[in-house]
Amino acid sequence: MLEAGEQRLAEQEEHAPENRHPFVQGRELVLPTIARADEIAGTADPSLMVQDMLDLMIEVSLADSANFFQLDAAADELVITHVRGDAESQYLIGLRLNCQQGLPGISLCDTRVMVIGDLPSDPDWLRTVDPVNAARKKNVINLPVTNKDHTLGVIQIFNFQQAELDLLMVLGHRLAIELDRRKEMDMVLRSNQRLLTLVEMLGEVAGTLDRNHLLHLVTENAARLVDAERSSLFLVDPTTSEMVFQVAYQPPVHGHSPSPGDNNDQQAKISRLNQHARNHASRQSHLTNLQEGEFSYFNRSAITVPLRSEPLAKDAVEDREHVLGGLMVLNKPRAEFQEEDARLVRILAEQASIFLQIADMYESTEELFLGVIKSLITAIDAKDPHTQGHSQRVSDYSVMIAQELGLDETLVNDIRIGSLLHDIGKIGIPDSILLKKGTLNLAENELMREHPRTGGNILSQVKLLDPMRPAILEHHERLDGTGYPAKLTDKQISLMGRIVAVADVFDAMTSNRPYRQALSVPEVLAYLHEEAGHLFDASCIQALDNALARSN
């Protein structure tokens, strides 16, 4: 008697491509199927795309139903997200299996197609998962959905009459490519949304110096930025050096029915806790036992960052003197915090420190504005270690040019901020492209060339930054129209755009890059003068030359 593994191999050979019906093997099926797959891949809604691809696989296999198990890597589980062709099994959607469980788990772990001709007798068939309809399922194809070196899930095709394995693998791979592409696009959109949250916060904070409002605003945005279940903020009492609780926040759970002890109840508890904190603050006393009683909470993961009045000091004692407090976020639903989350919370903490100091000292909101901008630039430059400090240097050179040209202080200040933000659109570029060591391909280069427009769109959300947008949109434009993204020419390019373009090229060419050493200042100035009137504004180049000579 054949062992289970040997039996599966025999069944695989029985349904191998060379045993197909001649019509199935022909171009009459393959080419139209590939054409339909291409059409399906263009579906905007990812869920509808998966549904249509499963329907196509059912048709190709002359099967009656198919399920899609999507991998939830964070939970190490397979989740049934789609059931097609079997109305009675729709209730399975949302079911979770361990990644090593049953035929889907085996196919996932081995990353191979499994053809089971006699499903009821297979020892790994989880008939108890769908006991009502299990008897109707006679055979199954288990198809891992893979792209490059990773697997996104498994498709099960039931009651097939022909095993078009080669064609099914092509369809599965195409589905994986599209799912990966949608996932990358979603990540870029989420990253942009996070950045917009910070920029929007700048607009809110610019209109208030109310300390309590600032504390709530920072705490709420900390949770929103990283999709945390809860956030809290503590401040150091300068008289006792103790860390004192100030504010807690828990985002509402959307699409979730409240039950006793659930989110609504938790929100009420946090509201009472915040009121309790305000009452204690008015009596100059401290909250204690925060983890006891109604505030008890199971913490799976956390990010905690300090609020500082100055950058990190080398001396531990000196550093403690600059700590204003701490910002903490807890628990990411069904996932773990990533380094990007920590970086965003650190940026927010830097801003919170600035906000609080401004509120305490009643300084002008312009300081707050500049502080936020500089931390956003830190986030951009930190994506590529080879360009750290680039945005600040471009700003310095741009201000030198603007002042040398005799521009008024308001415009100089706009140029200072706009040039700081000139590469803000790069935060929407995937690291796989931004940090690529080799030459970018055509698609990657086109995406990279969109970063000025992406940056302009980000800044368009805040009217306060409208005067600075030309620095972002136009710093890669050239007088002869060979620049990007809009291919502007000559007078179509603003003075701000011309200034930042010269400053950007000057810093890029005088800085080391992985693919070349930095050029000397005389060499770069010679190049700029050579291209004056052709690529770059001659008056801006001369102003930079004069300013550098004077500074030297």
Coordinates of C-alpha atoms in Angstrom, one line a residue:
M1 CA 0.0 0.0 0.0
L2 CA 1.3 3.4 -0.9
E3 CA 2.3 5.9 1.8
A4 CA 0.5 9.2 1.8
G5 CA 3.5 11.1 0.3
E6 CA 4.0 8.4 -2.4
Q7 CA 0.3 8.4 -3.2
R8 CA 0.3 12.2 -3.7
L9 CA 3.3 11.9 -6.1
A10 CA 1.4 9.3 -8.1
E11 CA -1.6 11.5 -8.3
Q12 CA 0.6 14.5 -9.2
E13 CA 2.0 12.5 -12.2
E14 CA -1.5 11.4 -13.1
H15 CA -2.6 15.0 -13.5
A16 CA 0.7 16.3 -14.9
P17 CA 0.5 18.7 -17.8
E18 CA 1.6 16.2 -20.4
N19 CA -1.6 14.2 -19.8
R20 CA -3.9 17.1 -20.6
H21 CA -6.6 17.0 -23.2
P22 CA -5.0 18.2 -26.5
F23 CA -7.5 21.1 -26.7
V24 CA -6.4 22.2 -23.2
Q25 CA -2.7 22.1 -24.2
G26 CA -3.4 24.4 -27.2
R27 CA -3.1 28.1 -27.6
E28 CA -7.0 28.2 -27.8
L29 CA -7.1 28.0 -23.9
V30 CA -3.7 29.4 -22.8
L31 CA -3.7 32.7 -24.7
P32 CA -7.3 33.8 -23.9
T33 CA -6.7 32.8 -20.3
I34 CA -3.6 34.9 -20.0
A35 CA -5.4 37.8 -21.7
R36 CA -8.2 37.5 -19.1
A37 CA -5.7 37.4 -16.3
D38 CA -4.1 40.6 -17.6
E39 CA -7.6 42.2 -17.6
I40 CA -8.3 40.9 -14.1
A41 CA -4.9 42.3 -12.9
G42 CA -6.1 45.8 -13.8
T43 CA -9.1 45.6 -11.4
A44 CA -8.8 48.5 -8.9
D45 CA -10.4 46.7 -6.0
P46 CA -7.9 44.0 -4.7
S47 CA -10.7 41.8 -3.2
L48 CA -12.6 41.8 -6.6
M49 CA -9.3 41.0 -8.3
V50 CA -8.8 37.9 -6.1
Q51 CA -12.4 36.8 -6.7
D52 CA -12.1 37.1 -10.4
M53 CA -8.8 35.3 -10.5
L54 CA -10.3 32.4 -8.4
D55 CA -13.2 32.2 -10.8
L56 CA -10.8 32.0 -13.7
M57 CA -8.9 29.2 -12.0
I58 CA -12.2 27.3 -11.4
E59 CA -13.0 27.7 -15.1
V60 CA -9.6 26.5 -16.3
S61 CA -9.7 23.4 -14.0
L62 CA -13.4 22.6 -14.7
A63 CA -13.8 22.7 -10.9
D64 CA -16.7 23.8 -8.8
S65 CA -15.2 25.9 -6.1
A66 CA -12.0 27.5 -4.8
N67 CA -10.8 29.1 -1.5
F68 CA -8.0 31.6 -0.9
F69 CA -6.0 31.4 2.3
Q70 CA -4.0 34.6 2.8
L71 CA -0.9 34.6 5.0
D72 CA -1.0 36.7 8.1
A73 CA 2.7 36.6 8.8
A74 CA 2.5 38.5 12.1
A75 CA 0.1 36.0 13.6
D76 CA 1.7 33.0 11.7
E77 CA -1.7 32.0 10.5
L78 CA -3.6 31.4 7.2
V79 CA -6.8 33.3 6.9
I80 CA -9.6 32.3 4.5
T81 CA -10.4 35.6 2.8
H82 CA -12.4 34.4 -0.3
V83 CA -14.6 31.4 -1.1
R84 CA -15.9 31.1 -4.7
G85 CA -18.3 28.7 -6.3
D86 CA -19.7 27.4 -3.1
A87 CA -22.4 29.5 -1.6
E88 CA -22.9 27.1 1.4
S89 CA -19.2 27.6 2.5
Q90 CA -19.2 31.4 2.6
Y91 CA -19.3 31.2 6.4
L92 CA -15.7 30.0 6.3
I93 CA -14.5 33.5 5.4
G94 CA -12.4 34.8 8.3
L95 CA -11.5 31.3 9.5
R96 CA -7.8 31.1 10.7
L97 CA -5.5 28.1 10.6
N98 CA -2.0 27.6 11.9
C99 CA 0.5 28.0 9.1
Q100 CA 1.6 24.3 9.7
Q101 CA -2.0 23.0 9.7
G102 CA -3.5 20.7 7.1
L103 CA -3.0 20.6 3.4
P104 CA -2.9 24.5 3.0
G105 CA -0.1 24.6 5.7
I106 CA 1.9 21.8 4.0
S107 CA 1.6 23.5 0.6
L108 CA 2.6 26.8 2.2
C109 CA 5.6 25.4 4.0
D110 CA 6.8 23.3 1.0
T111 CA 6.0 26.0 -1.5
R112 CA 4.8 23.4 -4.0
V113 CA 1.7 22.5 -5.8
M114 CA -0.1 19.5 -4.3
V115 CA -2.7 17.5 -6.3
I116 CA -4.9 15.2 -4.1
G117 CA -7.0 12.9 -6.2
D118 CA -8.7 11.1 -3.3
L119 CA -9.4 13.9 -0.8
P120 CA -11.6 12.0 1.7
S121 CA -8.9 9.4 2.4
D122 CA -6.0 12.0 2.8
P123 CA -4.8 12.1 6.4
D124 CA -4.1 15.8 6.2
W125 CA -7.6 16.8 4.9
L126 CA -9.2 19.0 7.6
R127 CA -12.8 17.8 7.0
T128 CA -13.8 19.1 10.4
V129 CA -13.2 22.7 9.3
D130 CA -16.3 22.5 7.0
P131 CA -18.1 19.3 8.1
V132 CA -21.4 20.2 6.4
N133 CA -19.9 20.4 2.9
A134 CA -16.8 18.2 3.3
A135 CA -18.6 15.2 1.8
R136 CA -19.1 17.0 -1.5
K137 CA -15.4 17.6 -2.0
K138 CA -13.7 14.7 -3.8
N139 CA -10.3 16.1 -4.9
V140 CA -8.2 19.3 -4.5
I141 CA -5.3 21.2 -6.0
N142 CA -3.3 23.1 -3.4
L143 CA -1.6 26.0 -5.1
P144 CA 0.9 28.2 -3.2
V145 CA 0.7 31.9 -4.3
T146 CA 4.4 32.9 -4.5
N147 CA 6.4 35.8 -5.8
K148 CA 10.2 35.8 -5.8
D149 CA 11.3 34.4 -2.4
H150 CA 8.1 34.7 -0.4
T151 CA 4.6 33.2 -0.3
L152 CA 1.5 35.3 0.2
G153 CA -1.0 32.4 0.7
V154 CA -2.5 29.2 -0.7
I155 CA -5.4 28.6 -3.1
Q156 CA -7.4 25.4 -2.9
I157 CA -9.4 24.3 -6.0
F158 CA -12.0 21.6 -5.3
N159 CA -13.5 18.9 -7.6
F160 CA -11.4 19.7 -10.6
Q161 CA -11.7 17.7 -13.8
Q162 CA -8.4 18.7 -15.3
A163 CA -5.2 19.7 -13.6
E164 CA -3.8 22.5 -15.7
L165 CA -0.9 22.9 -13.3
D166 CA 1.5 25.0 -15.5
L167 CA -1.3 27.5 -16.3
L168 CA -2.5 27.6 -12.7
M169 CA 1.0 28.3 -11.5
V170 CA 1.2 31.2 -14.0
L171 CA -2.1 32.6 -12.8
G172 CA -1.1 32.2 -9.1
H173 CA 2.2 34.0 -9.8
R174 CA 0.4 36.8 -11.5
L175 CA -1.9 37.1 -8.6
A176 CA 1.0 37.2 -6.2
I177 CA 2.7 39.9 -8.2
E178 CA -0.4 42.1 -8.2
L179 CA -1.0 41.5 -4.5
D180 CA 2.6 42.5 -3.7
R181 CA 2.3 45.6 -5.9
R182 CA -0.9 46.6 -4.1
K183 CA 0.7 46.0 -0.8
E184 CA 3.7 48.2 -1.7
M185 CA 1.3 50.9 -2.9
D186 CA -0.7 50.6 0.3
M187 CA 2.6 51.0 2.3
V188 CA 3.5 54.1 0.3
L189 CA 0.0 55.5 0.8
R190 CA 0.1 54.7 4.6
S191 CA 3.6 56.3 4.8
N192 CA 2.3 59.4 3.1
Q193 CA -0.8 59.5 5.3
R194 CA 1.4 59.3 8.4
L195 CA 3.4 62.2 7.1
L196 CA 0.2 64.1 6.4
T197 CA -0.8 63.5 9.9
L198 CA 2.3 65.2 11.1
V199 CA 1.8 68.1 8.7
E200 CA -1.8 68.5 9.7
M201 CA -0.8 68.5 13.3
L202 CA 1.5 71.5 12.5
G203 CA -1.5 73.4 11.3
E204 CA -3.5 72.6 14.4
V205 CA -0.7 73.4 16.8
A206 CA 0.1 76.7 15.0
G207 CA -3.2 78.0 16.1
T208 CA -2.9 77.3 19.9
L209 CA -0.4 77.5 22.7
D210 CA -2.8 75.9 25.2
R211 CA -0.7 73.4 27.1
N212 CA -3.4 70.9 27.9
H213 CA -4.6 70.9 24.2
L214 CA -1.0 70.3 23.1
L215 CA -0.7 67.3 25.5
H216 CA -3.9 65.7 24.2
L217 CA -3.0 66.5 20.6
V218 CA 0.4 64.9 20.8
T219 CA -0.9 61.8 22.6
E220 CA -3.7 61.2 20.2
N221 CA -1.5 61.6 17.2
A222 CA 1.1 59.2 18.6
A223 CA -1.6 56.5 18.5
R224 CA -2.9 57.5 15.1
L225 CA 0.6 57.6 13.5
V226 CA 1.4 54.0 14.3
D227 CA -2.0 52.4 14.6
A228 CA -1.5 51.7 18.3
E229 CA -4.3 50.6 20.7
R230 CA -3.3 53.1 23.3
S231 CA -0.9 56.0 24.0
S232 CA 0.1 58.0 27.0
L233 CA 2.3 60.9 27.9
F234 CA 4.3 61.6 31.1
L235 CA 6.2 64.7 32.1
V236 CA 9.0 65.1 34.6
D237 CA 8.1 67.1 37.7
P238 CA 11.0 69.6 37.9
T239 CA 10.7 69.8 41.8
T240 CA 10.9 66.1 42.5
S241 CA 12.3 64.7 39.2
E242 CA 9.5 62.1 39.2
M243 CA 7.7 61.1 36.0
V244 CA 4.1 62.1 36.3
F245 CA 1.2 60.8 34.2
Q246 CA -0.5 63.5 32.1
V247 CA -2.7 62.1 29.3
A248 CA -3.9 58.8 27.9
Y249 CA -5.7 58.1 24.6
Q250 CA -7.3 55.1 23.0
P251 CA -8.6 55.3 19.4
P252 CA -12.2 54.1 18.8
V253 CA -12.5 50.6 17.3
H254 CA -14.3 51.0 14.0
G255 CA -16.9 48.5 12.9
H256 CA -16.8 46.8 16.3
S257 CA -19.9 46.1 18.4
P258 CA -19.2 47.2 22.0
S259 CA -19.7 44.8 24.8
P260 CA -19.1 45.1 28.6
G261 CA -15.5 45.9 29.3
D262 CA -14.9 46.6 25.6
N263 CA -13.7 49.7 23.8
N264 CA -16.4 52.1 24.9
D265 CA -15.9 51.0 28.4
Q266 CA -12.2 51.5 28.1
Q267 CA -12.7 55.0 26.6
A268 CA -14.8 55.9 29.6
K269 CA -12.1 54.7 31.9
I270 CA -9.4 56.7 30.1
S271 CA -11.7 59.8 30.2
R272 CA -12.0 59.4 34.0
L273 CA -8.2 58.8 34.2
N274 CA -7.5 62.0 32.3
Q275 CA -10.0 63.9 34.6
H276 CA -8.3 62.4 37.6
A277 CA -4.9 63.6 36.2
R278 CA -6.2 67.2 35.8
N279 CA -7.7 67.2 39.3
H280 CA -4.4 66.0 40.8
A281 CA -2.4 68.4 38.7
S282 CA -4.5 71.3 40.2
R283 CA -3.5 70.1 43.7
Q284 CA 0.2 69.7 42.6
S285 CA 0.1 66.0 43.6
H286 CA 1.1 62.9 41.7
L287 CA -0.8 59.9 40.3
T288 CA 0.3 56.5 41.6
N289 CA -0.5 52.9 40.9
L290 CA -1.4 53.5 37.3
Q291 CA -1.3 49.9 36.4
E292 CA -3.8 48.8 39.1
G293 CA -7.6 48.8 39.2
E294 CA -9.5 50.2 36.3
F295 CA -6.3 51.1 34.4
S296 CA -4.9 47.6 34.3
Y297 CA -4.0 46.7 30.7
F298 CA -2.2 43.8 29.0
N299 CA 0.8 45.1 27.1
R300 CA 2.0 42.9 24.3
S301 CA 4.4 45.5 22.8
A302 CA 5.4 49.1 23.3
I303 CA 7.4 52.0 22.0
T304 CA 8.6 54.5 24.6
V305 CA 10.6 57.6 23.7
P306 CA 11.8 60.5 25.8
L307 CA 10.8 64.1 25.4
R308 CA 13.9 66.2 25.5
S309 CA 14.7 69.8 25.8
E310 CA 18.1 69.2 24.0
P311 CA 19.6 66.4 21.9
L312 CA 20.9 63.2 23.6
A313 CA 24.0 64.0 25.7
K314 CA 27.0 61.7 26.2
D315 CA 27.0 62.1 29.9
A316 CA 24.1 60.2 31.6
V317 CA 23.6 62.7 34.4
E318 CA 23.7 65.7 32.1
D319 CA 21.2 63.9 29.8
R320 CA 18.7 63.3 32.5
E321 CA 18.6 67.1 33.1
H322 CA 17.3 67.6 29.6
V323 CA 14.5 65.0 29.8
L324 CA 11.1 66.6 29.9
G325 CA 9.0 63.4 30.0
G326 CA 8.1 60.4 27.9
L327 CA 5.7 59.4 25.2
M328 CA 4.5 55.7 25.0
V329 CA 2.4 53.8 22.5
L330 CA 1.1 50.3 23.3
N331 CA 0.0 47.3 21.2
K332 CA -0.4 47.2 17.4
P333 CA -3.5 45.2 16.5
R334 CA -2.5 41.8 15.1
A335 CA 1.0 43.0 14.3
E336 CA 4.3 44.1 15.8
F337 CA 5.8 47.6 15.8
Q338 CA 8.4 48.1 13.1
E339 CA 11.5 50.4 13.0
E340 CA 9.5 52.9 10.9
D341 CA 6.9 53.1 13.7
A342 CA 9.7 53.9 16.2
R343 CA 11.2 56.5 13.9
L344 CA 7.8 58.2 13.5
V345 CA 7.2 58.2 17.3
R346 CA 10.7 59.6 17.8
I347 CA 10.0 62.4 15.4
L348 CA 6.7 63.1 17.1
A349 CA 8.4 63.1 20.5
E350 CA 10.9 65.7 19.2
Q351 CA 8.0 67.9 18.1
A352 CA 6.2 67.3 21.4
S353 CA 9.3 68.6 23.2
I354 CA 9.3 71.7 21.1
F355 CA 5.6 72.2 21.5
L356 CA 5.7 72.0 25.2
Q357 CA 8.7 74.3 25.6
I358 CA 7.0 76.9 23.4
A359 CA 3.8 76.6 25.3
D360 CA 5.7 77.0 28.6
M361 CA 7.7 80.0 27.5
Y362 CA 5.1 81.6 25.3
E363 CA 7.4 81.8 22.3
S364 CA 6.3 82.6 18.8
T365 CA 4.6 79.8 16.7
E366 CA 7.3 80.3 14.1
E367 CA 9.8 78.3 16.3
L368 CA 7.3 75.5 16.4
F369 CA 6.9 75.7 12.6
L370 CA 10.6 75.5 12.0
G371 CA 11.1 72.7 14.5
V372 CA 8.5 70.5 12.9
I373 CA 9.9 71.1 9.4
K374 CA 13.4 70.2 10.5
S375 CA 12.2 66.9 12.1
L376 CA 10.3 66.0 9.0
I377 CA 13.5 66.6 7.0
T378 CA 15.4 64.4 9.5
A379 CA 12.9 61.6 8.6
I380 CA 13.5 62.1 4.9
D381 CA 17.3 62.2 5.1
A382 CA 17.3 59.2 7.5
K383 CA 15.8 57.0 4.8
D384 CA 19.2 57.2 3.0
P385 CA 22.3 57.3 5.2
H386 CA 24.3 58.7 2.2
T387 CA 22.2 61.9 2.1
Q388 CA 22.0 62.7 5.8
G389 CA 22.3 66.5 6.3
H390 CA 21.6 67.1 2.6
S391 CA 18.3 69.0 3.1
Q392 CA 19.9 71.3 5.7
R393 CA 22.9 72.1 3.5
V394 CA 20.6 72.8 0.5
S395 CA 18.7 75.2 2.8
D396 CA 21.9 76.9 3.9
Y397 CA 23.1 77.3 0.3
S398 CA 19.7 78.5 -0.9
V399 CA 19.6 81.2 1.9
M400 CA 23.1 82.3 0.9
I401 CA 22.0 82.7 -2.7
A402 CA 18.7 84.5 -1.8
Q403 CA 20.5 86.9 0.5
E404 CA 23.2 87.5 -2.1
L405 CA 20.5 88.4 -4.5
G406 CA 19.1 90.9 -2.0
L407 CA 15.7 89.3 -1.6
D408 CA 13.4 90.5 1.2
E409 CA 13.4 88.7 4.5
T410 CA 9.9 87.2 4.0
L411 CA 11.0 85.5 0.7
V412 CA 14.3 84.5 2.2
N413 CA 12.4 82.8 5.0
D414 CA 10.1 81.0 2.6
I415 CA 13.1 79.8 0.6
R416 CA 14.7 78.6 3.8
I417 CA 11.7 76.4 4.7
G418 CA 10.9 75.4 1.1
S419 CA 14.5 74.2 0.5
L420 CA 14.5 72.3 3.7
L421 CA 11.4 70.5 2.4
H422 CA 12.5 70.1 -1.2
D423 CA 12.9 66.3 -1.0
I424 CA 9.9 65.6 1.2
G425 CA 8.3 63.6 -1.6
K426 CA 11.1 61.0 -1.2
I427 CA 9.3 59.7 1.9
G428 CA 6.8 58.2 -0.5
I429 CA 9.5 56.3 -2.5
P430 CA 10.0 52.7 -1.4
D431 CA 13.4 51.9 0.2
S432 CA 14.0 49.2 -2.4
I433 CA 14.3 52.1 -5.0
L434 CA 15.7 54.8 -2.8
L435 CA 18.5 52.7 -1.5
K436 CA 19.2 50.7 -4.7
K437 CA 22.9 50.5 -5.4
G438 CA 22.7 49.8 -9.1
T439 CA 21.1 51.7 -11.9
L440 CA 17.3 52.2 -11.7
N441 CA 15.2 50.6 -14.3
L442 CA 12.7 52.6 -16.4
A443 CA 9.8 52.1 -14.0
E444 CA 11.8 52.8 -10.9
N445 CA 13.3 56.0 -12.5
E446 CA 9.8 57.2 -13.4
L447 CA 8.6 56.7 -9.8
M448 CA 11.7 58.5 -8.5
R449 CA 11.0 61.4 -10.8
E450 CA 7.6 61.8 -9.3
H451 CA 9.0 62.8 -5.9
P452 CA 8.7 66.5 -6.5
R453 CA 5.0 66.2 -7.4
T454 CA 4.4 63.9 -4.5
G455 CA 6.0 66.4 -2.2
G456 CA 3.9 69.2 -3.7
N457 CA 0.8 67.2 -3.1
I458 CA 1.8 66.6 0.6
L459 CA 2.4 70.3 1.2
S460 CA -0.9 71.3 -0.6
Q461 CA -2.7 70.0 2.5
V462 CA -1.4 73.0 4.6
K463 CA -2.1 76.5 3.2
L464 CA 0.6 77.9 5.5
L465 CA 3.1 76.1 3.2
D466 CA 1.7 77.3 -0.1
P467 CA 4.4 79.9 -0.7
M468 CA 7.1 77.2 -0.3
R469 CA 5.7 74.7 -2.8
P470 CA 7.8 76.0 -5.8
A471 CA 10.9 74.8 -4.0
I472 CA 9.5 71.3 -3.9
L473 CA 7.9 71.2 -7.3
E474 CA 10.6 72.9 -9.4
H475 CA 14.0 72.0 -7.9
H476 CA 14.5 69.4 -10.7
E477 CA 13.3 71.6 -13.5
R478 CA 15.8 72.9 -16.0
L479 CA 15.8 76.1 -18.1
D480 CA 15.9 74.1 -21.4
G481 CA 12.9 72.0 -20.5
T482 CA 14.9 68.7 -19.9
G483 CA 14.0 68.6 -16.1
Y484 CA 11.1 67.0 -14.4
P485 CA 8.3 66.5 -13.4
A486 CA 6.6 69.2 -15.5
K487 CA 9.4 69.9 -18.0
L488 CA 9.1 73.6 -17.3
T489 CA 11.3 76.0 -19.3
D490 CA 12.9 79.4 -18.7
K491 CA 10.5 81.9 -17.2
Q492 CA 8.0 79.1 -16.3
I493 CA 10.4 78.3 -13.4
S494 CA 10.0 80.5 -10.4
L495 CA 13.0 82.3 -8.8
M496 CA 12.6 80.0 -5.7
G497 CA 12.7 77.0 -8.0
R498 CA 15.9 78.3 -9.7
I499 CA 17.6 79.0 -6.4
V500 CA 16.9 75.6 -4.9
A501 CA 17.9 73.8 -8.2
V502 CA 21.4 75.4 -8.0
A503 CA 21.8 74.7 -4.3
D504 CA 20.6 71.1 -4.7
V505 CA 23.0 70.3 -7.5
F506 CA 25.9 72.0 -5.7
D507 CA 25.5 70.0 -2.6
A508 CA 24.9 66.7 -4.4
M509 CA 28.1 67.1 -6.5
T510 CA 30.2 68.2 -3.5
S511 CA 29.0 65.2 -1.4
N512 CA 30.2 61.6 -1.4
R513 CA 27.9 59.0 -2.9
P514 CA 28.2 55.2 -3.0
Y515 CA 28.9 55.3 -6.7
R516 CA 31.4 58.3 -6.8
Q517 CA 33.6 60.5 -4.7
A518 CA 32.7 64.1 -4.0
L519 CA 34.0 66.7 -6.5
S520 CA 35.8 69.8 -5.3
V521 CA 34.0 73.1 -4.9
P522 CA 36.0 74.7 -7.9
E523 CA 35.1 71.8 -10.1
V524 CA 31.4 72.0 -9.3
L525 CA 31.3 75.8 -9.7
A526 CA 33.0 75.4 -13.1
Y527 CA 30.3 72.9 -14.2
L528 CA 27.5 75.2 -13.0
H529 CA 29.0 78.2 -14.8
E530 CA 29.3 76.1 -17.9
E531 CA 25.6 75.2 -17.8
A532 CA 24.5 78.8 -16.8
G533 CA 21.6 80.0 -19.0
H534 CA 21.2 76.4 -20.4
L535 CA 20.3 74.3 -17.4
F536 CA 20.6 76.7 -14.5
D537 CA 20.0 80.4 -13.7
A538 CA 23.2 82.4 -14.2
S539 CA 22.4 85.0 -11.6
C540 CA 21.8 82.2 -9.0
I541 CA 25.1 80.6 -9.8
Q542 CA 27.0 83.8 -9.6
A543 CA 25.3 84.6 -6.3
L544 CA 26.4 81.2 -4.9
D545 CA 29.9 81.8 -6.1
N546 CA 30.1 85.2 -4.5
A547 CA 28.6 84.0 -1.2
L548 CA 31.0 81.1 -1.0
A549 CA 34.0 83.3 -1.8
R550 CA 33.0 85.7 1.0
S551 CA 32.4 82.9 3.5
N552 CA 35.8 81.4 2.8

